[in-house]
């Protein structure tokens, strides 16, 4: 049955089999999405982008920061049901930002931790970012961008070292734009969807979903004070978002099992 949100792409060279397999269903929300990348290709792209991030970024060896990110990240990863090769790093930069790449590679900038304040605050951010991975938002974005072929070639090593511009674009499409110097926000629909999945995920991992509202209020307060956190430059945060989280809270509370 045709789905209103799953249109065929304007790609001449895509084989019929790919088109038939192109619609997938997002977990939790049940939305039908266009997805022309198989999960292993998407994960390979994520791993390649992450290798670049690790090369370009100062890695933090602060034991407390790393322990916190590992502790919260592993619990969310286990609850996500994704069998990825998870890896968590802290980048020693003051940006208030974090991202999770397909394939399970997660980075938190050191500046995020004072705003997160505690495990539940950090769980809010990481559950949202892992929500983008669970929903294959990167693959969906690449599928809509006519970069499917470039992505597949990059993943299979056809481009070798790769054309720097297409690598930068793919890094941005995957959600690591802050590091690649090319911000490319997820769509508003994808952001609301990551909030929805993230709220459910943090609850199932044993973090009180009510703390998500407190966290986003802290982020809003930061933005209103004039210092707009990097996370908000590509993640909309406003009263509508808080209202939507409050609407979804009863559903998430049903899945909340205090750790
Ligand atoms: Zn997001």
Coordinates of C-alpha atoms and ligand atoms in Angstrom, one line a residue:
X1 CA 0.0 0.0 0.0
X2 CA 1.5 3.4 -0.9
X3 CA 2.5 5.5 2.1
X4 CA 2.2 9.3 2.0
X5 CA 5.6 9.9 3.6
X6 CA 7.5 7.4 1.5
X7 CA 7.9 8.6 -2.0
X8 CA 10.2 7.2 -4.6
X9 CA 13.4 9.2 -5.1
X10 CA 14.3 11.1 -8.3
X11 CA 17.0 8.6 -9.1
X12 CA 17.1 7.1 -12.5
X13 CA 19.7 4.4 -11.8
X14 CA 18.2 2.7 -8.8
X15 CA 17.3 -0.9 -9.5
X16 CA 13.7 -2.0 -9.0
X17 CA 14.6 -4.4 -6.1
X18 CA 16.0 -1.4 -4.2
X19 CA 12.8 0.5 -4.7
X20 CA 10.7 -2.4 -3.5
X21 CA 12.8 -2.6 -0.4
X22 CA 12.9 1.1 0.1
X23 CA 10.2 1.6 2.7
X24 CA 11.0 0.8 6.3
X25 CA 9.1 1.5 9.5
X26 CA 10.4 3.7 12.3
X27 CA 10.4 2.0 15.7
X28 CA 8.1 3.5 18.4
X29 CA 6.4 6.0 16.1
X30 CA 5.5 3.5 13.3
X31 CA 6.1 6.1 10.6
X32 CA 6.9 4.7 7.1
X33 CA 10.1 6.2 5.7
X34 CA 12.1 6.1 2.5
X35 CA 15.4 4.2 3.1
X36 CA 17.6 3.2 0.2
X37 CA 20.7 2.2 2.3
X38 CA 20.9 -1.2 3.9
X39 CA 21.9 -1.1 7.6
X40 CA 25.4 -2.4 7.1
X41 CA 26.2 0.3 4.5
X42 CA 24.8 2.9 6.9
X43 CA 26.9 1.5 9.8
X44 CA 30.1 1.5 7.6
X45 CA 29.5 5.2 6.7
X46 CA 29.1 5.9 10.4
X47 CA 32.3 4.1 11.3
X48 CA 34.2 6.0 8.5
X49 CA 32.9 9.3 9.7
X50 CA 33.8 8.5 13.3
X51 CA 37.3 7.6 12.3
X52 CA 37.6 11.1 10.9
X53 CA 36.1 12.6 14.0
X54 CA 38.6 10.8 16.2
X55 CA 41.5 12.1 14.0
X56 CA 40.3 15.7 13.9
X57 CA 39.2 16.1 17.6
X58 CA 41.1 16.4 20.9
X59 CA 40.0 13.3 22.9
X60 CA 39.3 13.8 26.6
X61 CA 40.9 11.4 29.1
X62 CA 39.1 12.9 32.0
X63 CA 38.2 9.8 34.0
X64 CA 35.0 11.1 35.6
X65 CA 33.7 12.4 32.3
X66 CA 34.5 9.2 30.4
X67 CA 33.0 7.1 33.1
X68 CA 29.8 9.0 33.1
X69 CA 29.4 8.9 29.3
X70 CA 30.2 5.1 29.3
X71 CA 27.8 4.4 32.2
X72 CA 24.9 6.2 30.7
X73 CA 25.6 5.3 27.1
X74 CA 26.0 1.6 27.7
X75 CA 22.7 1.4 29.6
X76 CA 20.8 3.2 26.8
X77 CA 22.6 1.1 24.2
X78 CA 21.4 -2.1 25.9
X79 CA 17.9 -0.8 26.1
X80 CA 17.8 0.2 22.5
X81 CA 18.0 -3.4 21.3
X82 CA 20.5 -2.4 18.6
X83 CA 23.3 -4.8 18.2
X84 CA 25.9 -2.3 17.3
X85 CA 29.6 -2.2 18.0
X86 CA 29.1 0.6 20.5
X87 CA 31.9 3.1 21.3
X88 CA 31.7 6.2 23.5
X89 CA 34.1 9.1 23.5
X90 CA 34.4 12.5 25.2
X91 CA 35.8 15.3 23.0
X92 CA 37.7 17.9 25.0
X93 CA 36.0 21.0 23.5
X94 CA 33.6 23.4 25.3
X95 CA 30.8 22.9 22.8
X96 CA 27.4 22.0 24.2
X97 CA 26.8 19.2 21.8
X98 CA 26.7 15.4 21.3
X99 CA 26.0 13.0 18.4
X100 CA 25.5 9.3 17.7
X101 CA 26.4 7.9 14.4
X102 CA 24.9 4.8 12.6
X103 CA 27.0 1.8 13.7
X104 CA 26.9 2.9 17.4
X105 CA 29.6 5.5 17.6
X106 CA 28.8 8.2 20.2
X107 CA 30.6 11.4 21.0
X108 CA 29.9 13.9 23.8
X109 CA 31.6 17.3 23.9
X110 CA 32.9 18.2 27.3
X111 CA 30.8 21.4 27.4
X112 CA 27.7 19.2 27.4
X113 CA 28.3 17.8 30.8
X114 CA 27.8 20.9 33.0
X115 CA 24.4 21.4 31.2
X116 CA 23.5 17.7 31.5
X117 CA 24.2 18.1 35.3
X118 CA 23.5 14.4 36.1
X119 CA 23.0 11.0 34.6
X120 CA 19.4 11.6 33.7
X121 CA 20.3 14.8 32.0
X122 CA 23.0 13.1 29.9
X123 CA 20.6 10.2 29.3
X124 CA 18.1 12.7 27.8
X125 CA 20.7 13.9 25.2
X126 CA 22.1 10.5 24.4
X127 CA 18.7 8.8 24.2
X128 CA 17.7 11.5 21.7
X129 CA 20.8 11.0 19.6
X130 CA 20.5 7.2 19.8
X131 CA 16.9 7.7 18.8
X132 CA 18.1 9.2 15.5
X133 CA 20.2 6.0 15.0
X134 CA 17.3 3.7 15.9
X135 CA 15.1 5.5 13.3
X136 CA 17.8 5.4 10.6
X137 CA 17.4 9.1 10.1
X138 CA 20.9 9.4 8.4
X139 CA 20.0 6.7 5.8
X140 CA 16.6 8.5 5.3
X141 CA 18.4 11.8 4.7
X142 CA 20.9 10.3 2.4
X143 CA 18.1 8.5 0.5
X144 CA 16.4 11.9 0.0
X145 CA 19.5 13.7 -1.0
X146 CA 20.4 11.7 -4.1
X147 CA 23.7 10.8 -2.5
X148 CA 22.8 7.2 -2.2
X149 CA 25.3 6.2 -4.8
X150 CA 28.1 8.3 -3.3
X151 CA 27.4 6.8 0.1
X152 CA 27.4 3.3 -1.2
X153 CA 30.7 3.9 -3.1
X154 CA 32.3 5.5 0.0
X155 CA 31.1 2.6 2.2
X156 CA 32.5 0.0 -0.2
X157 CA 35.8 1.8 -0.6
X158 CA 35.3 2.5 -4.3
X159 CA 36.3 6.1 -3.7
X160 CA 39.3 5.1 -1.6
X161 CA 40.4 8.2 0.3
X162 CA 37.3 9.8 -1.0
X163 CA 36.4 13.2 -2.5
X164 CA 36.8 15.5 0.6
X165 CA 33.6 17.4 -0.4
X166 CA 31.4 14.4 -0.6
X167 CA 33.0 13.0 2.6
X168 CA 32.3 16.3 4.4
X169 CA 28.7 16.2 3.1
X170 CA 28.2 12.6 4.2
X171 CA 29.7 13.4 7.6
X172 CA 27.1 16.2 7.9
X173 CA 24.3 14.0 6.6
X174 CA 25.2 11.4 9.2
X175 CA 24.8 14.0 12.0
X176 CA 28.4 14.9 12.9
X177 CA 28.3 18.3 11.2
X178 CA 29.9 20.2 14.1
X179 CA 33.1 18.3 13.6
X180 CA 33.0 18.3 9.8
X181 CA 32.4 22.1 9.6
X182 CA 29.1 21.7 7.7
X183 CA 26.0 21.9 9.7
X184 CA 23.0 20.1 8.2
X185 CA 20.1 19.8 10.6
X186 CA 17.8 16.8 10.7
X187 CA 14.3 17.7 9.6
X188 CA 11.9 19.0 12.2
X189 CA 9.9 15.8 11.8
X190 CA 13.0 13.7 12.5
X191 CA 13.8 15.9 15.6
X192 CA 10.4 15.4 17.1
X193 CA 10.7 11.7 16.3
X194 CA 14.1 11.4 18.0
X195 CA 12.5 13.2 21.1
X196 CA 9.7 10.7 21.1
X197 CA 12.0 7.6 20.7
X198 CA 14.5 9.1 23.2
X199 CA 11.9 9.7 25.9
X200 CA 10.7 6.0 25.6
X201 CA 14.3 4.8 25.5
X202 CA 15.5 6.6 28.6
X203 CA 12.4 5.4 30.5
X204 CA 13.1 1.8 29.5
X205 CA 16.8 2.2 30.5
X206 CA 15.6 3.2 34.0
X207 CA 16.0 7.0 33.8
X208 CA 13.0 9.1 34.9
X209 CA 11.6 10.6 31.7
X210 CA 10.3 13.6 33.7
X211 CA 14.0 14.7 33.9
X212 CA 14.0 15.2 30.1
X213 CA 11.7 18.2 30.5
X214 CA 14.0 19.7 33.2
X215 CA 17.0 19.1 30.9
X216 CA 15.4 20.9 27.9
X217 CA 14.3 23.7 30.1
X218 CA 18.0 24.2 31.2
X219 CA 19.0 24.2 27.5
X220 CA 16.3 26.8 26.7
X221 CA 17.5 29.0 29.6
X222 CA 21.0 28.8 28.2
X223 CA 19.8 29.9 24.8
X224 CA 17.8 32.8 26.3
X225 CA 20.8 34.0 28.2
X226 CA 22.4 34.6 24.8
X227 CA 24.8 31.6 24.7
X228 CA 23.0 29.3 22.2
X229 CA 24.3 25.8 22.8
X230 CA 25.6 24.1 19.6
X231 CA 23.1 21.3 20.1
X232 CA 20.3 23.8 19.7
X233 CA 21.8 25.3 16.6
X234 CA 20.7 22.2 14.8
X235 CA 18.1 20.9 17.3
X236 CA 15.1 23.2 17.7
X237 CA 14.2 23.8 21.3
X238 CA 11.2 25.8 22.1
X239 CA 7.9 25.7 24.0
X240 CA 6.4 23.5 21.3
X241 CA 9.0 20.9 21.9
X242 CA 8.5 20.9 25.7
X243 CA 4.7 20.8 25.2
X244 CA 5.1 17.7 22.9
X245 CA 7.4 16.0 25.4
X246 CA 4.8 16.7 28.1
X247 CA 2.1 15.2 25.9
X248 CA 4.2 12.0 25.4
X249 CA 5.2 11.7 29.1
X250 CA 2.3 9.5 30.3
X251 CA 3.2 6.9 27.6
X252 CA 6.9 7.0 28.6
X253 CA 6.0 6.7 32.3
X254 CA 4.3 3.4 31.6
X255 CA 7.7 2.0 30.4
X256 CA 9.7 3.6 33.3
X257 CA 11.2 1.0 35.5
X258 CA 13.4 2.9 38.1
X259 CA 16.9 1.3 38.1
Ligands
LIG1 ZN1 18.4 15.6 17.0

